[in-house]
Amino acid sequence: MEDVIRQKITQSLSPTKFHVYNDSHLHAHHKAMQGATSRETHFRLEITSNKFEGLRGPERHRLVYELLKEEMEKKGGIHALQLKTRTEEENRKEQERKLRELEV
């Protein structure tokens, strides 16, 4: 599942920064996961892409959900998906902010 996520996001959004965190192991003991056929169900994605330019947060998330629709709908597919989406400019500003905090 993680490989499919990487492939679809990379092909469609051409991210300049992209991290996939597979948190499935943290949720394997949950009641809802009993009997699950997949061990890859919970993910956090951090995506920096200029394809998000001009889109608000919910629009960005809908774009990613649409890309992963098949994986989210299929039995044993993605159960939980946490997203952090930014443009390159937003990422740059965040890095600058972090540097300023370190200087204080």
PDB file of N, CA and C in Angstrom:
ATOM      1  N   MET A   1       0.823  -1.188   0.000  1.00  0.00           N
ATOM      2  CA  MET A   1       0.000   0.000   0.000  1.00  0.00           C
ATOM      3  C   MET A   1       0.874   1.260   0.000  1.00  0.00           C
ATOM      4  N   GLU A   2       1.913   1.241   0.825  1.00  0.00           N
ATOM      5  CA  GLU A   2       2.796   2.408   0.888  1.00  0.00           C
ATOM      6  C   GLU A   2       3.407   2.703  -0.472  1.00  0.00           C
ATOM      7  N   ASP A   3       3.796   1.660  -1.183  1.00  0.00           N
ATOM      8  CA  ASP A   3       4.385   1.854  -2.515  1.00  0.00           C
ATOM      9  C   ASP A   3       3.386   2.469  -3.494  1.00  0.00           C
ATOM     10  N   VAL A   4       2.131   2.041  -3.409  1.00  0.00           N
ATOM     11  CA  VAL A   4       1.084   2.580  -4.286  1.00  0.00           C
ATOM     12  C   VAL A   4       0.859   4.059  -3.982  1.00  0.00           C
ATOM     13  N   ILE A   5       0.826   4.392  -2.695  1.00  0.00           N
ATOM     14  CA  ILE A   5       0.658   5.796  -2.293  1.00  0.00           C
ATOM     15  C   ILE A   5       1.786   6.631  -2.870  1.00  0.00           C
ATOM     16  N   ARG A   6       3.022   6.167  -2.681  1.00  0.00           N
ATOM     17  CA  ARG A   6       4.188   6.904  -3.199  1.00  0.00           C
ATOM     18  C   ARG A   6       4.083   7.118  -4.707  1.00  0.00           C
ATOM     19  N   GLN A   7       3.731   6.058  -5.411  1.00  0.00           N
ATOM     20  CA  GLN A   7       3.654   6.129  -6.870  1.00  0.00           C
ATOM     21  C   GLN A   7       2.592   7.128  -7.330  1.00  0.00           C
ATOM     22  N   LYS A   8       1.399   7.036  -6.784  1.00  0.00           N
ATOM     23  CA  LYS A   8       0.295   7.899  -7.234  1.00  0.00           C
ATOM     24  C   LYS A   8       0.546   9.364  -6.904  1.00  0.00           C
ATOM     25  N   ILE A   9       1.030   9.641  -5.700  1.00  0.00           N
ATOM     26  CA  ILE A   9       1.296  11.026  -5.307  1.00  0.00           C
ATOM     27  C   ILE A   9       2.430  11.600  -6.153  1.00  0.00           C
ATOM     28  N   THR A  10       3.477  10.835  -6.327  1.00  0.00           N
ATOM     29  CA  THR A  10       4.630  11.306  -7.100  1.00  0.00           C
ATOM     30  C   THR A  10       4.250  11.584  -8.549  1.00  0.00           C
ATOM     31  N   GLN A  11       3.520  10.665  -9.157  1.00  0.00           N
ATOM     32  CA  GLN A  11       3.138  10.840 -10.562  1.00  0.00           C
ATOM     33  C   GLN A  11       2.186  12.018 -10.768  1.00  0.00           C
ATOM     34  N   SER A  12       1.248  12.196  -9.860  1.00  0.00           N
ATOM     35  CA  SER A  12       0.214  13.207 -10.058  1.00  0.00           C
ATOM     36  C   SER A  12       0.569  14.594  -9.552  1.00  0.00           C
ATOM     37  N   LEU A  13       1.331  14.658  -8.455  1.00  0.00           N
ATOM     38  CA  LEU A  13       1.588  15.952  -7.824  1.00  0.00           C
ATOM     39  C   LEU A  13       3.016  16.453  -7.982  1.00  0.00           C
ATOM     40  N   SER A  14       3.908  15.624  -8.493  1.00  0.00           N
ATOM     41  CA  SER A  14       5.314  16.011  -8.666  1.00  0.00           C
ATOM     42  C   SER A  14       5.844  16.767  -7.444  1.00  0.00           C
ATOM     43  N   PRO A  15       5.768  16.157  -6.261  1.00  0.00           N
ATOM     44  CA  PRO A  15       6.157  16.877  -5.052  1.00  0.00           C
ATOM     45  C   PRO A  15       7.649  17.199  -5.011  1.00  0.00           C
ATOM     46  N   THR A  16       7.963  18.347  -4.419  1.00  0.00           N
ATOM     47  CA  THR A  16       9.367  18.707  -4.198  1.00  0.00           C
ATOM     48  C   THR A  16       9.832  18.159  -2.856  1.00  0.00           C
ATOM     49  N   LYS A  17       8.877  17.842  -1.990  1.00  0.00           N
ATOM     50  CA  LYS A  17       9.157  17.219  -0.705  1.00  0.00           C
ATOM     51  C   LYS A  17       7.997  16.275  -0.425  1.00  0.00           C
ATOM     52  N   PHE A  18       8.308  15.055  -0.007  1.00  0.00           N
ATOM     53  CA  PHE A  18       7.256  14.064   0.197  1.00  0.00           C
ATOM     54  C   PHE A  18       7.719  13.035   1.212  1.00  0.00           C
ATOM     55  N   HIS A  19       6.982  12.934   2.308  1.00  0.00           N
ATOM     56  CA  HIS A  19       7.276  11.933   3.333  1.00  0.00           C
ATOM     57  C   HIS A  19       6.024  11.112   3.594  1.00  0.00           C
ATOM     58  N   VAL A  20       6.212   9.800   3.646  1.00  0.00           N
ATOM     59  CA  VAL A  20       5.135   8.883   3.999  1.00  0.00           C
ATOM     60  C   VAL A  20       5.509   8.245   5.327  1.00  0.00           C
ATOM     61  N   TYR A  21       4.620   8.379   6.291  1.00  0.00           N
ATOM     62  CA  TYR A  21       4.817   7.729   7.582  1.00  0.00           C
ATOM     63  C   TYR A  21       3.749   6.649   7.710  1.00  0.00           C
ATOM     64  N   ASN A  22       4.197   5.410   7.790  1.00  0.00           N
ATOM     65  CA  ASN A  22       3.282   4.283   7.923  1.00  0.00           C
ATOM     66  C   ASN A  22       3.102   4.018   9.419  1.00  0.00           C
ATOM     67  N   ASP A  23       1.981   4.470   9.956  1.00  0.00           N
ATOM     68  CA  ASP A  23       1.694   4.334  11.385  1.00  0.00           C
ATOM     69  C   ASP A  23       0.830   3.116  11.699  1.00  0.00           C
ATOM     70  N   SER A  24       0.719   2.225  10.770  1.00  0.00           N
ATOM     71  CA  SER A  24      -0.176   1.074  10.916  1.00  0.00           C
ATOM     72  C   SER A  24       0.137   0.249  12.161  1.00  0.00           C
ATOM     73  N   HIS A  25       1.398   0.073  12.455  1.00  0.00           N
ATOM     74  CA  HIS A  25       1.786  -0.745  13.609  1.00  0.00           C
ATOM     75  C   HIS A  25       1.273  -0.163  14.933  1.00  0.00           C
ATOM     76  N   LEU A  26       1.029   1.134  14.963  1.00  0.00           N
ATOM     77  CA  LEU A  26       0.534   1.783  16.181  1.00  0.00           C
ATOM     78  C   LEU A  26      -0.953   1.510  16.419  1.00  0.00           C
ATOM     79  N   HIS A  27      -1.635   1.016  15.394  1.00  0.00           N
ATOM     80  CA  HIS A  27      -3.080   0.824  15.469  1.00  0.00           C
ATOM     81  C   HIS A  27      -3.506  -0.629  15.292  1.00  0.00           C
ATOM     82  N   ALA A  28      -2.563  -1.527  15.124  1.00  0.00           N
ATOM     83  CA  ALA A  28      -2.879  -2.928  14.837  1.00  0.00           C
ATOM     84  C   ALA A  28      -3.712  -3.579  15.938  1.00  0.00           C
ATOM     85  N   HIS A  29      -3.581  -3.123  17.166  1.00  0.00           N
ATOM     86  CA  HIS A  29      -4.305  -3.723  18.284  1.00  0.00           C
ATOM     87  C   HIS A  29      -5.719  -3.162  18.473  1.00  0.00           C
ATOM     88  N   HIS A  30      -6.077  -2.119  17.736  1.00  0.00           N
ATOM     89  CA  HIS A  30      -7.404  -1.522  17.878  1.00  0.00           C
ATOM     90  C   HIS A  30      -8.496  -2.501  17.448  1.00  0.00           C
ATOM     91  N   LYS A  31      -9.607  -2.420  18.142  1.00  0.00           N
ATOM     92  CA  LYS A  31     -10.727  -3.323  17.860  1.00  0.00           C
ATOM     93  C   LYS A  31     -11.151  -3.265  16.386  1.00  0.00           C
ATOM     94  N   ALA A  32     -11.189  -2.059  15.824  1.00  0.00           N
ATOM     95  CA  ALA A  32     -11.608  -1.901  14.424  1.00  0.00           C
ATOM     96  C   ALA A  32     -10.671  -2.613  13.454  1.00  0.00           C
ATOM     97  N   MET A  33      -9.440  -2.896  13.891  1.00  0.00           N
ATOM     98  CA  MET A  33      -8.465  -3.513  12.993  1.00  0.00           C
ATOM     99  C   MET A  33      -8.437  -5.044  13.139  1.00  0.00           C
ATOM    100  N   GLN A  34      -9.188  -5.590  14.079  1.00  0.00           N
ATOM    101  CA  GLN A  34      -9.234  -7.040  14.249  1.00  0.00           C
ATOM    102  C   GLN A  34      -9.820  -7.676  13.003  1.00  0.00           C
ATOM    103  N   GLY A  35      -9.133  -8.644  12.483  1.00  0.00           N
ATOM    104  CA  GLY A  35      -9.573  -9.323  11.280  1.00  0.00           C
ATOM    105  C   GLY A  35      -9.203  -8.602   9.994  1.00  0.00           C
ATOM    106  N   ALA A  36      -8.488  -7.487  10.104  1.00  0.00           N
ATOM    107  CA  ALA A  36      -8.073  -6.753   8.899  1.00  0.00           C
ATOM    108  C   ALA A  36      -7.135  -7.621   8.076  1.00  0.00           C
ATOM    109  N   THR A  37      -7.318  -7.574   6.778  1.00  0.00           N
ATOM    110  CA  THR A  37      -6.496  -8.390   5.883  1.00  0.00           C
ATOM    111  C   THR A  37      -5.187  -7.715   5.509  1.00  0.00           C
ATOM    112  N   SER A  38      -5.078  -6.436   5.796  1.00  0.00           N
ATOM    113  CA  SER A  38      -3.875  -5.682   5.450  1.00  0.00           C
ATOM    114  C   SER A  38      -3.186  -5.176   6.705  1.00  0.00           C
ATOM    115  N   ARG A  39      -1.894  -5.099   6.674  1.00  0.00           N
ATOM    116  CA  ARG A  39      -1.122  -4.551   7.786  1.00  0.00           C
ATOM    117  C   ARG A  39      -0.711  -3.108   7.506  1.00  0.00           C
ATOM    118  N   GLU A  40      -1.136  -2.575   6.360  1.00  0.00           N
ATOM    119  CA  GLU A  40      -0.827  -1.194   5.990  1.00  0.00           C
ATOM    120  C   GLU A  40      -2.147  -0.435   5.858  1.00  0.00           C
ATOM    121  N   THR A  41      -2.531   0.237   6.941  1.00  0.00           N
ATOM    122  CA  THR A  41      -3.857   0.845   6.986  1.00  0.00           C
ATOM    123  C   THR A  41      -3.870   2.307   7.437  1.00  0.00           C
ATOM    124  N   HIS A  42      -2.840   2.739   8.156  1.00  0.00           N
ATOM    125  CA  HIS A  42      -2.807   4.084   8.745  1.00  0.00           C
ATOM    126  C   HIS A  42      -1.574   4.840   8.261  1.00  0.00           C
ATOM    127  N   PHE A  43      -1.804   6.002   7.638  1.00  0.00           N
ATOM    128  CA  PHE A  43      -0.686   6.752   7.063  1.00  0.00           C
ATOM    129  C   PHE A  43      -0.775   8.237   7.382  1.00  0.00           C
ATOM    130  N   ARG A  44       0.394   8.849   7.499  1.00  0.00           N
ATOM    131  CA  ARG A  44       0.527  10.308   7.565  1.00  0.00           C
ATOM    132  C   ARG A  44       1.356  10.709   6.358  1.00  0.00           C
ATOM    133  N   LEU A  45       0.882  11.688   5.618  1.00  0.00           N
ATOM    134  CA  LEU A  45       1.601  12.157   4.434  1.00  0.00           C
ATOM    135  C   LEU A  45       1.924  13.638   4.598  1.00  0.00           C
ATOM    136  N   GLU A  46       3.157  13.996   4.305  1.00  0.00           N
ATOM    137  CA  GLU A  46       3.568  15.395   4.226  1.00  0.00           C
ATOM    138  C   GLU A  46       3.971  15.632   2.780  1.00  0.00           C
ATOM    139  N   ILE A  47       3.228  16.493   2.110  1.00  0.00           N
ATOM    140  CA  ILE A  47       3.429  16.712   0.677  1.00  0.00           C
ATOM    141  C   ILE A  47       3.646  18.198   0.405  1.00  0.00           C
ATOM    142  N   THR A  48       4.743  18.510  -0.255  1.00  0.00           N
ATOM    143  CA  THR A  48       4.994  19.868  -0.737  1.00  0.00           C
ATOM    144  C   THR A  48       4.944  19.808  -2.254  1.00  0.00           C
ATOM    145  N   SER A  49       3.994  20.541  -2.820  1.00  0.00           N
ATOM    146  CA  SER A  49       3.818  20.529  -4.272  1.00  0.00           C
ATOM    147  C   SER A  49       3.227  21.855  -4.728  1.00  0.00           C
ATOM    148  N   ASN A  50       3.739  22.375  -5.811  1.00  0.00           N
ATOM    149  CA  ASN A  50       3.169  23.602  -6.367  1.00  0.00           C
ATOM    150  C   ASN A  50       1.815  23.359  -7.031  1.00  0.00           C
ATOM    151  N   LYS A  51       1.425  22.096  -7.166  1.00  0.00           N
ATOM    152  CA  LYS A  51       0.084  21.793  -7.688  1.00  0.00           C
ATOM    153  C   LYS A  51      -0.993  22.186  -6.674  1.00  0.00           C
ATOM    154  N   PHE A  52      -0.582  22.489  -5.429  1.00  0.00           N
ATOM    155  CA  PHE A  52      -1.517  22.951  -4.411  1.00  0.00           C
ATOM    156  C   PHE A  52      -1.727  24.466  -4.474  1.00  0.00           C
ATOM    157  N   GLU A  53      -0.958  25.138  -5.328  1.00  0.00           N
ATOM    158  CA  GLU A  53      -1.046  26.598  -5.446  1.00  0.00           C
ATOM    159  C   GLU A  53      -2.481  27.013  -5.769  1.00  0.00           C
ATOM    160  N   GLY A  54      -3.005  27.955  -4.992  1.00  0.00           N
ATOM    161  CA  GLY A  54      -4.349  28.465  -5.216  1.00  0.00           C
ATOM    162  C   GLY A  54      -5.460  27.626  -4.618  1.00  0.00           C
ATOM    163  N   LEU A  55      -5.106  26.509  -3.990  1.00  0.00           N
ATOM    164  CA  LEU A  55      -6.104  25.637  -3.369  1.00  0.00           C
ATOM    165  C   LEU A  55      -6.056  25.800  -1.854  1.00  0.00           C
ATOM    166  N   ARG A  56      -7.217  25.840  -1.242  1.00  0.00           N
ATOM    167  CA  ARG A  56      -7.301  25.874   0.220  1.00  0.00           C
ATOM    168  C   ARG A  56      -7.077  24.463   0.761  1.00  0.00           C
ATOM    169  N   GLY A  57      -6.864  24.376   2.057  1.00  0.00           N
ATOM    170  CA  GLY A  57      -6.615  23.079   2.695  1.00  0.00           C
ATOM    171  C   GLY A  57      -7.604  21.992   2.328  1.00  0.00           C
ATOM    172  N   PRO A  58      -8.911  22.235   2.489  1.00  0.00           N
ATOM    173  CA  PRO A  58      -9.873  21.181   2.145  1.00  0.00           C
ATOM    174  C   PRO A  58      -9.806  20.765   0.674  1.00  0.00           C
ATOM    175  N   GLU A  59      -9.547  21.713  -0.209  1.00  0.00           N
ATOM    176  CA  GLU A  59      -9.433  21.385  -1.638  1.00  0.00           C
ATOM    177  C   GLU A  59      -8.202  20.521  -1.892  1.00  0.00           C
ATOM    178  N   ARG A  60      -7.130  20.820  -1.194  1.00  0.00           N
ATOM    179  CA  ARG A  60      -5.902  20.013  -1.326  1.00  0.00           C
ATOM    180  C   ARG A  60      -6.158  18.591  -0.849  1.00  0.00           C
ATOM    181  N   HIS A  61      -6.840  18.488   0.283  1.00  0.00           N
ATOM    182  CA  HIS A  61      -7.120  17.160   0.830  1.00  0.00           C
ATOM    183  C   HIS A  61      -8.034  16.372  -0.094  1.00  0.00           C
ATOM    184  N   ARG A  62      -9.043  17.029  -0.651  1.00  0.00           N
ATOM    185  CA  ARG A  62      -9.923  16.335  -1.599  1.00  0.00           C
ATOM    186  C   ARG A  62      -9.145  15.837  -2.814  1.00  0.00           C
ATOM    187  N   LEU A  63      -8.182  16.621  -3.271  1.00  0.00           N
ATOM    188  CA  LEU A  63      -7.346  16.213  -4.393  1.00  0.00           C
ATOM    189  C   LEU A  63      -6.593  14.928  -4.066  1.00  0.00           C
ATOM    190  N   VAL A  64      -5.994  14.878  -2.881  1.00  0.00           N
ATOM    191  CA  VAL A  64      -5.247  13.681  -2.468  1.00  0.00           C
ATOM    192  C   VAL A  64      -6.202  12.504  -2.268  1.00  0.00           C
ATOM    193  N   TYR A  65      -7.359  12.754  -1.635  1.00  0.00           N
ATOM    194  CA  TYR A  65      -8.339  11.675  -1.447  1.00  0.00           C
ATOM    195  C   TYR A  65      -8.778  11.093  -2.783  1.00  0.00           C
ATOM    196  N   GLU A  66      -8.971  11.963  -3.763  1.00  0.00           N
ATOM    197  CA  GLU A  66      -9.382  11.486  -5.086  1.00  0.00           C
ATOM    198  C   GLU A  66      -8.286  10.613  -5.711  1.00  0.00           C
ATOM    199  N   LEU A  67      -7.036  11.013  -5.526  1.00  0.00           N
ATOM    200  CA  LEU A  67      -5.923  10.210  -6.059  1.00  0.00           C
ATOM    201  C   LEU A  67      -5.885   8.825  -5.418  1.00  0.00           C
ATOM    202  N   LEU A  68      -6.246   8.750  -4.143  1.00  0.00           N
ATOM    203  CA  LEU A  68      -6.156   7.493  -3.389  1.00  0.00           C
ATOM    204  C   LEU A  68      -7.525   6.859  -3.146  1.00  0.00           C
ATOM    205  N   LYS A  69      -8.507   7.282  -3.914  1.00  0.00           N
ATOM    206  CA  LYS A  69      -9.879   6.827  -3.740  1.00  0.00           C
ATOM    207  C   LYS A  69     -10.002   5.303  -3.743  1.00  0.00           C
ATOM    208  N   GLU A  70      -9.394   4.689  -4.705  1.00  0.00           N
ATOM    209  CA  GLU A  70      -9.467   3.233  -4.837  1.00  0.00           C
ATOM    210  C   GLU A  70      -8.898   2.533  -3.601  1.00  0.00           C
ATOM    211  N   GLU A  71      -7.767   3.035  -3.114  1.00  0.00           N
ATOM    212  CA  GLU A  71      -7.112   2.435  -1.955  1.00  0.00           C
ATOM    213  C   GLU A  71      -7.913   2.664  -0.670  1.00  0.00           C
ATOM    214  N   MET A  72      -8.659   3.760  -0.622  1.00  0.00           N
ATOM    215  CA  MET A  72      -9.457   4.064   0.561  1.00  0.00           C
ATOM    216  C   MET A  72     -10.776   3.285   0.567  1.00  0.00           C
ATOM    217  N   GLU A  73     -11.283   2.954  -0.597  1.00  0.00           N
ATOM    218  CA  GLU A  73     -12.574   2.265  -0.691  1.00  0.00           C
ATOM    219  C   GLU A  73     -12.463   0.755  -0.584  1.00  0.00           C
ATOM    220  N   LYS A  74     -11.324   0.202  -0.961  1.00  0.00           N
ATOM    221  CA  LYS A  74     -11.237  -1.253  -0.988  1.00  0.00           C
ATOM    222  C   LYS A  74     -11.088  -1.832   0.411  1.00  0.00           C
ATOM    223  N   LYS A  75     -11.648  -3.004   0.592  1.00  0.00           N
ATOM    224  CA  LYS A  75     -11.571  -3.702   1.875  1.00  0.00           C
ATOM    225  C   LYS A  75     -10.100  -3.991   2.186  1.00  0.00           C
ATOM    226  N   GLY A  76      -9.702  -3.664   3.399  1.00  0.00           N
ATOM    227  CA  GLY A  76      -8.307  -3.863   3.778  1.00  0.00           C
ATOM    228  C   GLY A  76      -7.407  -2.755   3.267  1.00  0.00           C
ATOM    229  N   GLY A  77      -8.012  -1.692   2.736  1.00  0.00           N
ATOM    230  CA  GLY A  77      -7.234  -0.574   2.206  1.00  0.00           C
ATOM    231  C   GLY A  77      -6.897   0.438   3.287  1.00  0.00           C
ATOM    232  N   ILE A  78      -6.763   1.675   2.893  1.00  0.00           N
ATOM    233  CA  ILE A  78      -6.415   2.742   3.832  1.00  0.00           C
ATOM    234  C   ILE A  78      -7.593   2.969   4.782  1.00  0.00           C
ATOM    235  N   HIS A  79      -7.307   2.888   6.070  1.00  0.00           N
ATOM    236  CA  HIS A  79      -8.330   3.104   7.094  1.00  0.00           C
ATOM    237  C   HIS A  79      -8.265   4.535   7.631  1.00  0.00           C
ATOM    238  N   ALA A  80      -7.045   5.083   7.711  1.00  0.00           N
ATOM    239  CA  ALA A  80      -6.863   6.438   8.234  1.00  0.00           C
ATOM    240  C   ALA A  80      -5.752   7.138   7.446  1.00  0.00           C
ATOM    241  N   LEU A  81      -6.001   8.403   7.123  1.00  0.00           N
ATOM    242  CA  LEU A  81      -5.041   9.169   6.332  1.00  0.00           C
ATOM    243  C   LEU A  81      -4.960  10.581   6.899  1.00  0.00           C
ATOM    244  N   GLN A  82      -3.785  10.937   7.388  1.00  0.00           N
ATOM    245  CA  GLN A  82      -3.543  12.276   7.921  1.00  0.00           C
ATOM    246  C   GLN A  82      -2.674  13.024   6.916  1.00  0.00           C
ATOM    247  N   LEU A  83      -3.057  14.249   6.577  1.00  0.00           N
ATOM    248  CA  LEU A  83      -2.361  15.001   5.535  1.00  0.00           C
ATOM    249  C   LEU A  83      -1.825  16.331   6.038  1.00  0.00           C
ATOM    250  N   LYS A  84      -0.623  16.650   5.574  1.00  0.00           N
ATOM    251  CA  LYS A  84      -0.050  17.986   5.738  1.00  0.00           C
ATOM    252  C   LYS A  84       0.383  18.392   4.334  1.00  0.00           C
ATOM    253  N   THR A  85      -0.304  19.375   3.769  1.00  0.00           N
ATOM    254  CA  THR A  85      -0.061  19.768   2.381  1.00  0.00           C
ATOM    255  C   THR A  85       0.405  21.218   2.331  1.00  0.00           C
ATOM    256  N   ARG A  86       1.433  21.455   1.521  1.00  0.00           N
ATOM    257  CA  ARG A  86       1.987  22.802   1.384  1.00  0.00           C
ATOM    258  C   ARG A  86       2.445  23.031  -0.051  1.00  0.00           C
ATOM    259  N   THR A  87       2.527  24.332  -0.375  1.00  0.00           N
ATOM    260  CA  THR A  87       3.188  24.714  -1.620  1.00  0.00           C
ATOM    261  C   THR A  87       4.664  24.918  -1.294  1.00  0.00           C
ATOM    262  N   GLU A  88       5.477  25.064  -2.300  1.00  0.00           N
ATOM    263  CA  GLU A  88       6.905  25.314  -2.098  1.00  0.00           C
ATOM    264  C   GLU A  88       7.107  26.618  -1.328  1.00  0.00           C
ATOM    265  N   GLU A  89       6.329  27.647  -1.644  1.00  0.00           N
ATOM    266  CA  GLU A  89       6.423  28.935  -0.950  1.00  0.00           C
ATOM    267  C   GLU A  89       6.063  28.801   0.528  1.00  0.00           C
ATOM    268  N   GLU A  90       5.000  28.060   0.817  1.00  0.00           N
ATOM    269  CA  GLU A  90       4.614  27.830   2.215  1.00  0.00           C
ATOM    270  C   GLU A  90       5.691  27.065   2.963  1.00  0.00           C
ATOM    271  N   ASN A  91       6.293  26.114   2.303  1.00  0.00           N
ATOM    272  CA  ASN A  91       7.370  25.345   2.914  1.00  0.00           C
ATOM    273  C   ASN A  91       8.569  26.247   3.216  1.00  0.00           C
ATOM    274  N   ARG A  92       8.900  27.123   2.270  1.00  0.00           N
ATOM    275  CA  ARG A  92      10.015  28.049   2.470  1.00  0.00           C
ATOM    276  C   ARG A  92       9.763  28.952   3.666  1.00  0.00           C
ATOM    277  N   LYS A  93       8.555  29.486   3.766  1.00  0.00           N
ATOM    278  CA  LYS A  93       8.199  30.364   4.885  1.00  0.00           C
ATOM    279  C   LYS A  93       8.266  29.621   6.217  1.00  0.00           C
ATOM    280  N   GLU A  94       7.834  28.385   6.216  1.00  0.00           N
ATOM    281  CA  GLU A  94       7.898  27.576   7.435  1.00  0.00           C
ATOM    282  C   GLU A  94       9.346  27.343   7.870  1.00  0.00           C
ATOM    283  N   GLN A  95      10.211  27.060   6.899  1.00  0.00           N
ATOM    284  CA  GLN A  95      11.628  26.864   7.217  1.00  0.00           C
ATOM    285  C   GLN A  95      12.245  28.146   7.774  1.00  0.00           C
ATOM    286  N   GLU A  96      11.901  29.277   7.199  1.00  0.00           N
ATOM    287  CA  GLU A  96      12.398  30.558   7.692  1.00  0.00           C
ATOM    288  C   GLU A  96      11.918  30.823   9.114  1.00  0.00           C
ATOM    289  N   ARG A  97      10.663  30.512   9.381  1.00  0.00           N
ATOM    290  CA  ARG A  97      10.107  30.691  10.724  1.00  0.00           C
ATOM    291  C   ARG A  97      10.852  29.840  11.745  1.00  0.00           C
ATOM    292  N   LYS A  98      11.132  28.604  11.387  1.00  0.00           N
ATOM    293  CA  LYS A  98      11.859  27.700  12.280  1.00  0.00           C
ATOM    294  C   LYS A  98      13.273  28.226  12.550  1.00  0.00           C
ATOM    295  N   LEU A  99      13.920  28.746  11.528  1.00  0.00           N
ATOM    296  CA  LEU A  99      15.263  29.305  11.714  1.00  0.00           C
ATOM    297  C   LEU A  99      15.236  30.501  12.663  1.00  0.00           C
ATOM    298  N   ARG A 100      14.233  31.359  12.503  1.00  0.00           N
ATOM    299  CA  ARG A 100      14.102  32.519  13.400  1.00  0.00           C
ATOM    300  C   ARG A 100      13.904  32.063  14.849  1.00  0.00           C
ATOM    301  N   GLU A 101      13.113  31.015  15.045  1.00  0.00           N
ATOM    302  CA  GLU A 101      12.891  30.498  16.402  1.00  0.00           C
ATOM    303  C   GLU A 101      14.184  30.002  17.022  1.00  0.00           C
ATOM    304  N   LEU A 102      15.042  29.414  16.218  1.00  0.00           N
ATOM    305  CA  LEU A 102      16.320  28.914  16.721  1.00  0.00           C
ATOM    306  C   LEU A 102      17.253  30.047  17.124  1.00  0.00           C
ATOM    307  N   GLU A 103      17.096  31.185  16.481  1.00  0.00           N
ATOM    308  CA  GLU A 103      17.958  32.322  16.765  1.00  0.00           C
ATOM    309  C   GLU A 103      17.593  32.994  18.088  1.00  0.00           C
ATOM    310  N   VAL A 104      16.392  32.794  18.541  1.00  0.00           N
ATOM    311  CA  VAL A 104      15.926  33.468  19.768  1.00  0.00           C
ATOM    312  C   VAL A 104      16.494  32.820  21.008  1.00  0.00           C
TER     313      VAL A 104
END
